[in-house]
PDB file of C-alpha atoms in Angstrom:
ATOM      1  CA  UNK A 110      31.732  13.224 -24.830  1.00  0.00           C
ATOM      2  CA  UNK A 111      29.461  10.252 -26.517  1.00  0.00           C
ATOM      3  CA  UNK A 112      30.042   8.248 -23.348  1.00  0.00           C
ATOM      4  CA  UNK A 113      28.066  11.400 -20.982  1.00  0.00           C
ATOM      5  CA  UNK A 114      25.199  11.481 -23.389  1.00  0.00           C
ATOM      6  CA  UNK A 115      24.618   7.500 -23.306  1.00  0.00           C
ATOM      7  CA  UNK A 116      24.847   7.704 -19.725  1.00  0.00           C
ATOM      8  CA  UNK A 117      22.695  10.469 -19.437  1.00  0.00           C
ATOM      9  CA  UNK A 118      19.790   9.090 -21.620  1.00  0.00           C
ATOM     10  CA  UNK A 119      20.772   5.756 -19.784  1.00  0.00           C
ATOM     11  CA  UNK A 120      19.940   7.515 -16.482  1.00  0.00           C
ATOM     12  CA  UNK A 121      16.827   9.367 -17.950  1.00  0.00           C
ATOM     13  CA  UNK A 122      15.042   6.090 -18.876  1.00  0.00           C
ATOM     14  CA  UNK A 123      15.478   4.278 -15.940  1.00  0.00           C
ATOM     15  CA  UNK A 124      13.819   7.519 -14.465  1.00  0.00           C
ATOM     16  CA  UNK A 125      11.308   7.810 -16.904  1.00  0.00           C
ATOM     17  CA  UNK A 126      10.458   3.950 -16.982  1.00  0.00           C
ATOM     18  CA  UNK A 127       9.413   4.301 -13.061  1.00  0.00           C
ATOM     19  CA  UNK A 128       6.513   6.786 -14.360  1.00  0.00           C
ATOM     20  CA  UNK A 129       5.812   4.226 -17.254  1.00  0.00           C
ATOM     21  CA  UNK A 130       6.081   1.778 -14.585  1.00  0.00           C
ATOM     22  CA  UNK A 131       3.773   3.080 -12.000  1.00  0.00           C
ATOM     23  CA  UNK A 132       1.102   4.473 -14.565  1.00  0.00           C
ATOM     24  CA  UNK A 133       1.251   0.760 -16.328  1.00  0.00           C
ATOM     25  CA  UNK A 134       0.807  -0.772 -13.050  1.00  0.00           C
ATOM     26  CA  UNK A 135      -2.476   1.700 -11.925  1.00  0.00           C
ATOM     27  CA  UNK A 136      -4.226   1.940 -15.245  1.00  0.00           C
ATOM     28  CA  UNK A 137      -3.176  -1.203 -16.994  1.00  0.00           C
ATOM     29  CA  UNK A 138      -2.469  -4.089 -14.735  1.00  0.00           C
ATOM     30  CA  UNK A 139      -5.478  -2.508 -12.488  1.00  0.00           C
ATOM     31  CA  UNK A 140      -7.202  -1.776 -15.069  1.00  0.00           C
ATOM     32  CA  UNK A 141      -7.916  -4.001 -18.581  1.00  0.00           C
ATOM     33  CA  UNK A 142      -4.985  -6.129 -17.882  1.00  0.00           C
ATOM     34  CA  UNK A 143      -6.311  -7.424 -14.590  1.00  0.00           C
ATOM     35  CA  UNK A 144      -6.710 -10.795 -15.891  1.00  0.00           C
ATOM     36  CA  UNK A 145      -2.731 -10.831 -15.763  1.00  0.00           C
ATOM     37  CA  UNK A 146      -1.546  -9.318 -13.166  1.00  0.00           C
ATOM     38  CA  UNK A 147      -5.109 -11.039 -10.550  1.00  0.00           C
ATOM     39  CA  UNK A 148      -2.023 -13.508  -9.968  1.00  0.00           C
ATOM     40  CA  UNK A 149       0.060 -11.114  -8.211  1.00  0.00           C
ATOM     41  CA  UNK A 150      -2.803 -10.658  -5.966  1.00  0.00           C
ATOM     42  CA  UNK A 151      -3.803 -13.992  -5.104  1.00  0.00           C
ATOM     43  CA  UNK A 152      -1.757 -17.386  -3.178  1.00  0.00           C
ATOM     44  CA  UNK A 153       0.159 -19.051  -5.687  1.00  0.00           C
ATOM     45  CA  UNK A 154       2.474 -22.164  -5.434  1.00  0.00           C
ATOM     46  CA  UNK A 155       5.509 -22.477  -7.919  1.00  0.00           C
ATOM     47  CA  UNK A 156       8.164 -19.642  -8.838  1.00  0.00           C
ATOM     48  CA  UNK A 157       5.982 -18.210 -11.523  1.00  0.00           C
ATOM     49  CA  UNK A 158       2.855 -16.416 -11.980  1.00  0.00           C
ATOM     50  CA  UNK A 159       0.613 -15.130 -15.206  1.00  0.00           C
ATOM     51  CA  UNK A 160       1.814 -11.524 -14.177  1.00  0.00           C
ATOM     52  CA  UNK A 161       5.470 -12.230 -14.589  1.00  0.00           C
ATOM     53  CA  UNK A 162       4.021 -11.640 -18.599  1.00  0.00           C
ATOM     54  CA  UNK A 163       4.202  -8.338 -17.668  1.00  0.00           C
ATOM     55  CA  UNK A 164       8.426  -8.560 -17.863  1.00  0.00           C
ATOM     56  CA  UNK A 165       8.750 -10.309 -20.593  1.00  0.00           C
ATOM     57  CA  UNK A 166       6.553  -7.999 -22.414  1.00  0.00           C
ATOM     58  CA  UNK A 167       9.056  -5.329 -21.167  1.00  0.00           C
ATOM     59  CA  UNK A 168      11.936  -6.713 -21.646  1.00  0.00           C
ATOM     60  CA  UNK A 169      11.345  -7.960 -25.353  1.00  0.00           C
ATOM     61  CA  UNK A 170      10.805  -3.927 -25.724  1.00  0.00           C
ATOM     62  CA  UNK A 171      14.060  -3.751 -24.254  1.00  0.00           C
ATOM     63  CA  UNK A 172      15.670  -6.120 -26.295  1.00  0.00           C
ATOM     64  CA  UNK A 173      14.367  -4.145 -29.656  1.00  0.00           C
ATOM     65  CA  UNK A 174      15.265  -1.155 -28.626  1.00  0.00           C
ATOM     66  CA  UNK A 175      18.961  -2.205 -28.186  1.00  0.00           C
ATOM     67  CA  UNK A 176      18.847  -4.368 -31.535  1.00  0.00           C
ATOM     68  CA  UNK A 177      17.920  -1.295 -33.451  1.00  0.00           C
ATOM     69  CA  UNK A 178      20.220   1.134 -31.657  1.00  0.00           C
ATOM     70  CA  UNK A 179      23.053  -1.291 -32.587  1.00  0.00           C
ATOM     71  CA  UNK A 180      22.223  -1.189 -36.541  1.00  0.00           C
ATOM     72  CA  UNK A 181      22.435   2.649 -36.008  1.00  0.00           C
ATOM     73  CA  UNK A 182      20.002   4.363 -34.447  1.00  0.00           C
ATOM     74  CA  UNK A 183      21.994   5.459 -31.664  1.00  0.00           C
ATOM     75  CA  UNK A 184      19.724   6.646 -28.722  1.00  0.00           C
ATOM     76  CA  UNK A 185      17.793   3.142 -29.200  1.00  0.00           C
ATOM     77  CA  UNK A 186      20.123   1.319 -27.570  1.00  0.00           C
ATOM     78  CA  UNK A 187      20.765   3.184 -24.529  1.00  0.00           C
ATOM     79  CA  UNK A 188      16.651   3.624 -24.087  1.00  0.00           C
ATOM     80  CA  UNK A 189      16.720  -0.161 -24.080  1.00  0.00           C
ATOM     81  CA  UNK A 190      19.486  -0.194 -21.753  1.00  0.00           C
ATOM     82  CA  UNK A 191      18.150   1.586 -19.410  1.00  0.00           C
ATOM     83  CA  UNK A 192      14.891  -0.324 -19.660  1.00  0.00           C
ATOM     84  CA  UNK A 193      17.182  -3.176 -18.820  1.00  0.00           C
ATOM     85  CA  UNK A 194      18.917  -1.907 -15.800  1.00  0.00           C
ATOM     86  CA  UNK A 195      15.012  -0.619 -14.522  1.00  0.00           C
ATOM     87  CA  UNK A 196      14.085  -4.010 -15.040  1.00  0.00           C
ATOM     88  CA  UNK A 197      16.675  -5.890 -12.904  1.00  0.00           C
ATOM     89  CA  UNK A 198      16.340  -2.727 -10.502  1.00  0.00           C
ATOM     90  CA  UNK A 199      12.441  -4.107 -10.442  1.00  0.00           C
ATOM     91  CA  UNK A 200      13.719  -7.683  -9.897  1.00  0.00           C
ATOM     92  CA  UNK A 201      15.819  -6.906  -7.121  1.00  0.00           C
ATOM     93  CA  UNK A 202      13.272  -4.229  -5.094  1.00  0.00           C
ATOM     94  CA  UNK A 203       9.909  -6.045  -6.079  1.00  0.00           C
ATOM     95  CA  UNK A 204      10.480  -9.654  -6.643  1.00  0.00           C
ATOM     96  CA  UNK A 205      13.550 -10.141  -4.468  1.00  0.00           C
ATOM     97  CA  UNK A 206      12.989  -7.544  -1.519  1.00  0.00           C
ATOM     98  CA  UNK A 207       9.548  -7.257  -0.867  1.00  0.00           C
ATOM     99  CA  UNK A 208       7.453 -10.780  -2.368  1.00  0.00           C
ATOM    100  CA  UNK A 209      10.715 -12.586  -1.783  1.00  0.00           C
ATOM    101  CA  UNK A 210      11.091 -14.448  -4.627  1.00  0.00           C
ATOM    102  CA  UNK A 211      14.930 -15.048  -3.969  1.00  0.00           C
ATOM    103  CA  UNK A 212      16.978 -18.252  -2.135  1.00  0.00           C
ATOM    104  CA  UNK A 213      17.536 -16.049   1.104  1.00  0.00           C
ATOM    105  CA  UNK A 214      15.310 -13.580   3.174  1.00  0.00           C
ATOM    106  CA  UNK A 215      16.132  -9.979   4.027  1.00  0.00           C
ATOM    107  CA  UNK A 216      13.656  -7.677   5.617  1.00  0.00           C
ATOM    108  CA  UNK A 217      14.762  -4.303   5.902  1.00  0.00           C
ATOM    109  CA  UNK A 218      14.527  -2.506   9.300  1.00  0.00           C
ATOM    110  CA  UNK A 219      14.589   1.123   8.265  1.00  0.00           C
ATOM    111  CA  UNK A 220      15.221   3.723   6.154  1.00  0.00           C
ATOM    112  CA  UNK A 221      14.571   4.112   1.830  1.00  0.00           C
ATOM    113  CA  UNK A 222      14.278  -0.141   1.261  1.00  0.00           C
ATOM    114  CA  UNK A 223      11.982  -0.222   4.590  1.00  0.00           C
ATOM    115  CA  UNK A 224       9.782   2.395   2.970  1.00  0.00           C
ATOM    116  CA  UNK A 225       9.661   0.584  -0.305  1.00  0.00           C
ATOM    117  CA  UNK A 226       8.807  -2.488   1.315  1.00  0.00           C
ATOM    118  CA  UNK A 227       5.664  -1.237   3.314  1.00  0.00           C
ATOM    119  CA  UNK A 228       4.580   0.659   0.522  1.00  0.00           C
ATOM    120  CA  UNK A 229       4.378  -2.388  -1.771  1.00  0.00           C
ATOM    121  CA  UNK A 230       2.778  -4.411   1.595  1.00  0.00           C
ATOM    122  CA  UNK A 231      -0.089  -1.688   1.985  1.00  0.00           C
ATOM    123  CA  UNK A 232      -0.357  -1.890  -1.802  1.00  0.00           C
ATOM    124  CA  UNK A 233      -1.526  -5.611  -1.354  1.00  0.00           C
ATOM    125  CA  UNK A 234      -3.547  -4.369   2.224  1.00  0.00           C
ATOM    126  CA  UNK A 235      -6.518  -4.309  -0.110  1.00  0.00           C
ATOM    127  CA  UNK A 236      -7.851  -7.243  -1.906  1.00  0.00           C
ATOM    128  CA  UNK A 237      -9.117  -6.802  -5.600  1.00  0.00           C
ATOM    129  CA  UNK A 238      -8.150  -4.536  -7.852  1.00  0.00           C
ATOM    130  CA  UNK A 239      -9.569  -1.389  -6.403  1.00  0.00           C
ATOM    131  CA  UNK A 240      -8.856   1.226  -3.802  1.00  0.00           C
ATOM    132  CA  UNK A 241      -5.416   0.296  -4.013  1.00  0.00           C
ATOM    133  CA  UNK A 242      -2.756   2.487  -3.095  1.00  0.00           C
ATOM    134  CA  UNK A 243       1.500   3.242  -4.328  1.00  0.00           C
ATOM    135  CA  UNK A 244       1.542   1.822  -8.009  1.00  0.00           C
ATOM    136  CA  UNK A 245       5.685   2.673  -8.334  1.00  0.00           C
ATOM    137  CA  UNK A 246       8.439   0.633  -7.522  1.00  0.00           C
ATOM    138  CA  UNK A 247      11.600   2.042  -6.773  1.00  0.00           C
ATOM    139  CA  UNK A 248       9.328   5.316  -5.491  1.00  0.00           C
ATOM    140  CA  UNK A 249       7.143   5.411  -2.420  1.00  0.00           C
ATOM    141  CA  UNK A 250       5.082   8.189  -0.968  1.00  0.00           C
ATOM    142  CA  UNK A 251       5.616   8.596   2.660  1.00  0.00           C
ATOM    143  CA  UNK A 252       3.653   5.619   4.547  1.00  0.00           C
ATOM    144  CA  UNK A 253       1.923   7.980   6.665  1.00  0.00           C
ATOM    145  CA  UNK A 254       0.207   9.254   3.695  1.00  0.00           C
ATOM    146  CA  UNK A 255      -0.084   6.211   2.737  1.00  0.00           C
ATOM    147  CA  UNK A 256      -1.871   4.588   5.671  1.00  0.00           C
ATOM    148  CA  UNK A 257      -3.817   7.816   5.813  1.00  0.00           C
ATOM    149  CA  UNK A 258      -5.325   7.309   2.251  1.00  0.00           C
ATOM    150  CA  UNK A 259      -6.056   3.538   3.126  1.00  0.00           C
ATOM    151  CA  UNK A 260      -7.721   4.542   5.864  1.00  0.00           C
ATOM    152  CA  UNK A 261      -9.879   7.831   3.882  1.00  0.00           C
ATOM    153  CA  UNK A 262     -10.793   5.190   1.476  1.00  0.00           C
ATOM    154  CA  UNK A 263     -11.598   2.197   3.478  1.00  0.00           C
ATOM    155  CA  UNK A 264     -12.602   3.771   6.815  1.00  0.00           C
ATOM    156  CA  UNK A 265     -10.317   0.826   8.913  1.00  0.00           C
ATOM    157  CA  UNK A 266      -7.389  -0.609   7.978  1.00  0.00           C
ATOM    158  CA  UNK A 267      -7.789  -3.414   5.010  1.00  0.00           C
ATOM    159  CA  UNK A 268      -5.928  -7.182   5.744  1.00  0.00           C
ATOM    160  CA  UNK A 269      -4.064  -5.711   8.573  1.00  0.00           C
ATOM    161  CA  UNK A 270      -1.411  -8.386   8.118  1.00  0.00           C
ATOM    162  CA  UNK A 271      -0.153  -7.131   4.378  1.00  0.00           C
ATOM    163  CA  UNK A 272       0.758  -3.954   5.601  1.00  0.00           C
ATOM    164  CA  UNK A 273       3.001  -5.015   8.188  1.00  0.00           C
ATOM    165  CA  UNK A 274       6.264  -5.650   7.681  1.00  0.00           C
ATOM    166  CA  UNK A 275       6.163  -9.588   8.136  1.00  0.00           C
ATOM    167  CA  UNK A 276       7.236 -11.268   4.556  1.00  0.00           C
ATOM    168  CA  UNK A 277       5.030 -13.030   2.310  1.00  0.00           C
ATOM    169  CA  UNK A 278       7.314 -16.104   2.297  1.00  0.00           C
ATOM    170  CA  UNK A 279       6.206 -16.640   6.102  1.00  0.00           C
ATOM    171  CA  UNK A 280       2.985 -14.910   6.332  1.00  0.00           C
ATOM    172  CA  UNK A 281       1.181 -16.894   3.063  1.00  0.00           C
ATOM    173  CA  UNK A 282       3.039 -20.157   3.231  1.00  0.00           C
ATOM    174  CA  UNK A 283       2.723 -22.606   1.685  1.00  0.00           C
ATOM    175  CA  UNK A 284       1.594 -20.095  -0.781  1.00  0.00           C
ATOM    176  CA  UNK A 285       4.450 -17.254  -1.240  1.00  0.00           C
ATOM    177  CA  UNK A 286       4.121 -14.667  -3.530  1.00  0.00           C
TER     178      UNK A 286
END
């Protein structure tokens, strides 16, 4: 019966670390850890940027948690499992699906990964750090509320070209995110 609850609290993190996720992301990394995560927003050459500080920061967390679980306190290390498996979740979605970060290109053409995709594009629609819109990852709000909030804030639509679904590998290059 061990094995339900680690699977359970496994389950429950990677849940809960979305909500960590997407209130880090609005209130930190647009917030007093701009200087960070400004990379994210900007051109870049090479595979890494100042933001990717962000994951390591998270996954040393991770890597406690599990250490400490393993010399005995027992919920620890499936917390810092499931931090692990949101974390290459993240990598997958963010990194490899929508800034393309990975050796191939997929675009998706509809349903839940298309929605995560434009979300994260209309996220980047606006340049700076404010009037932003979806902070999450692996959730999206529905892009017509989406686009509708873009618009309430900005009146017109913002850098018309991030919120389609073109990726950034061919729409900043030389300069992919």
């Amino acid at each position: 019966m061990l094995w339900l609850w680690n699977v359970l609290i496994l389950l429950a993190t990677v849940v809960v670390m979305e909500i960590v996720a997407a209130l880090s992301h609005k209130y930190i990394m647009h917030g007093w850890g701009w200087g960070w995560h400004l990379s994210h927003h900007e051109p870049h050459s090479g595979k890494f940027e100042l933001n990717d500080l962000y994951a390591v920061v998270f996954a040393v967390l991770a890597i406690v948690l599990i250490y400490v679980g393993v010399q005995g306190m027992w919920p620890l290390q499936w917390i810092g499992a499931g931090m692990t498996t949101y974390g290459a979740l993240y990598f997958m979605v963010h990194d490899g699906l929508v800034h393309q970060r990975w050796p191939f290109r997929y675009i998706p053409r509809k349903g839940y990964l298309k929605r995560l995709y434009m979300a994260h594009r209309m996220h980047h629609a606006v340049r700076g750090r404010e009037g932003c819109v979806s902070f999450g990852f692996l959730y999206a709000p529905p892009l017509n509320k989406l686009q509708a909030t873009l618009r309430q804030r900005h009146g017109r639509k913002i850098n018309e070209d991030a919120a389609t679904d073109q990726p950034d590998a061919v729409q900043d290059e030389p300069h992919a995110k």
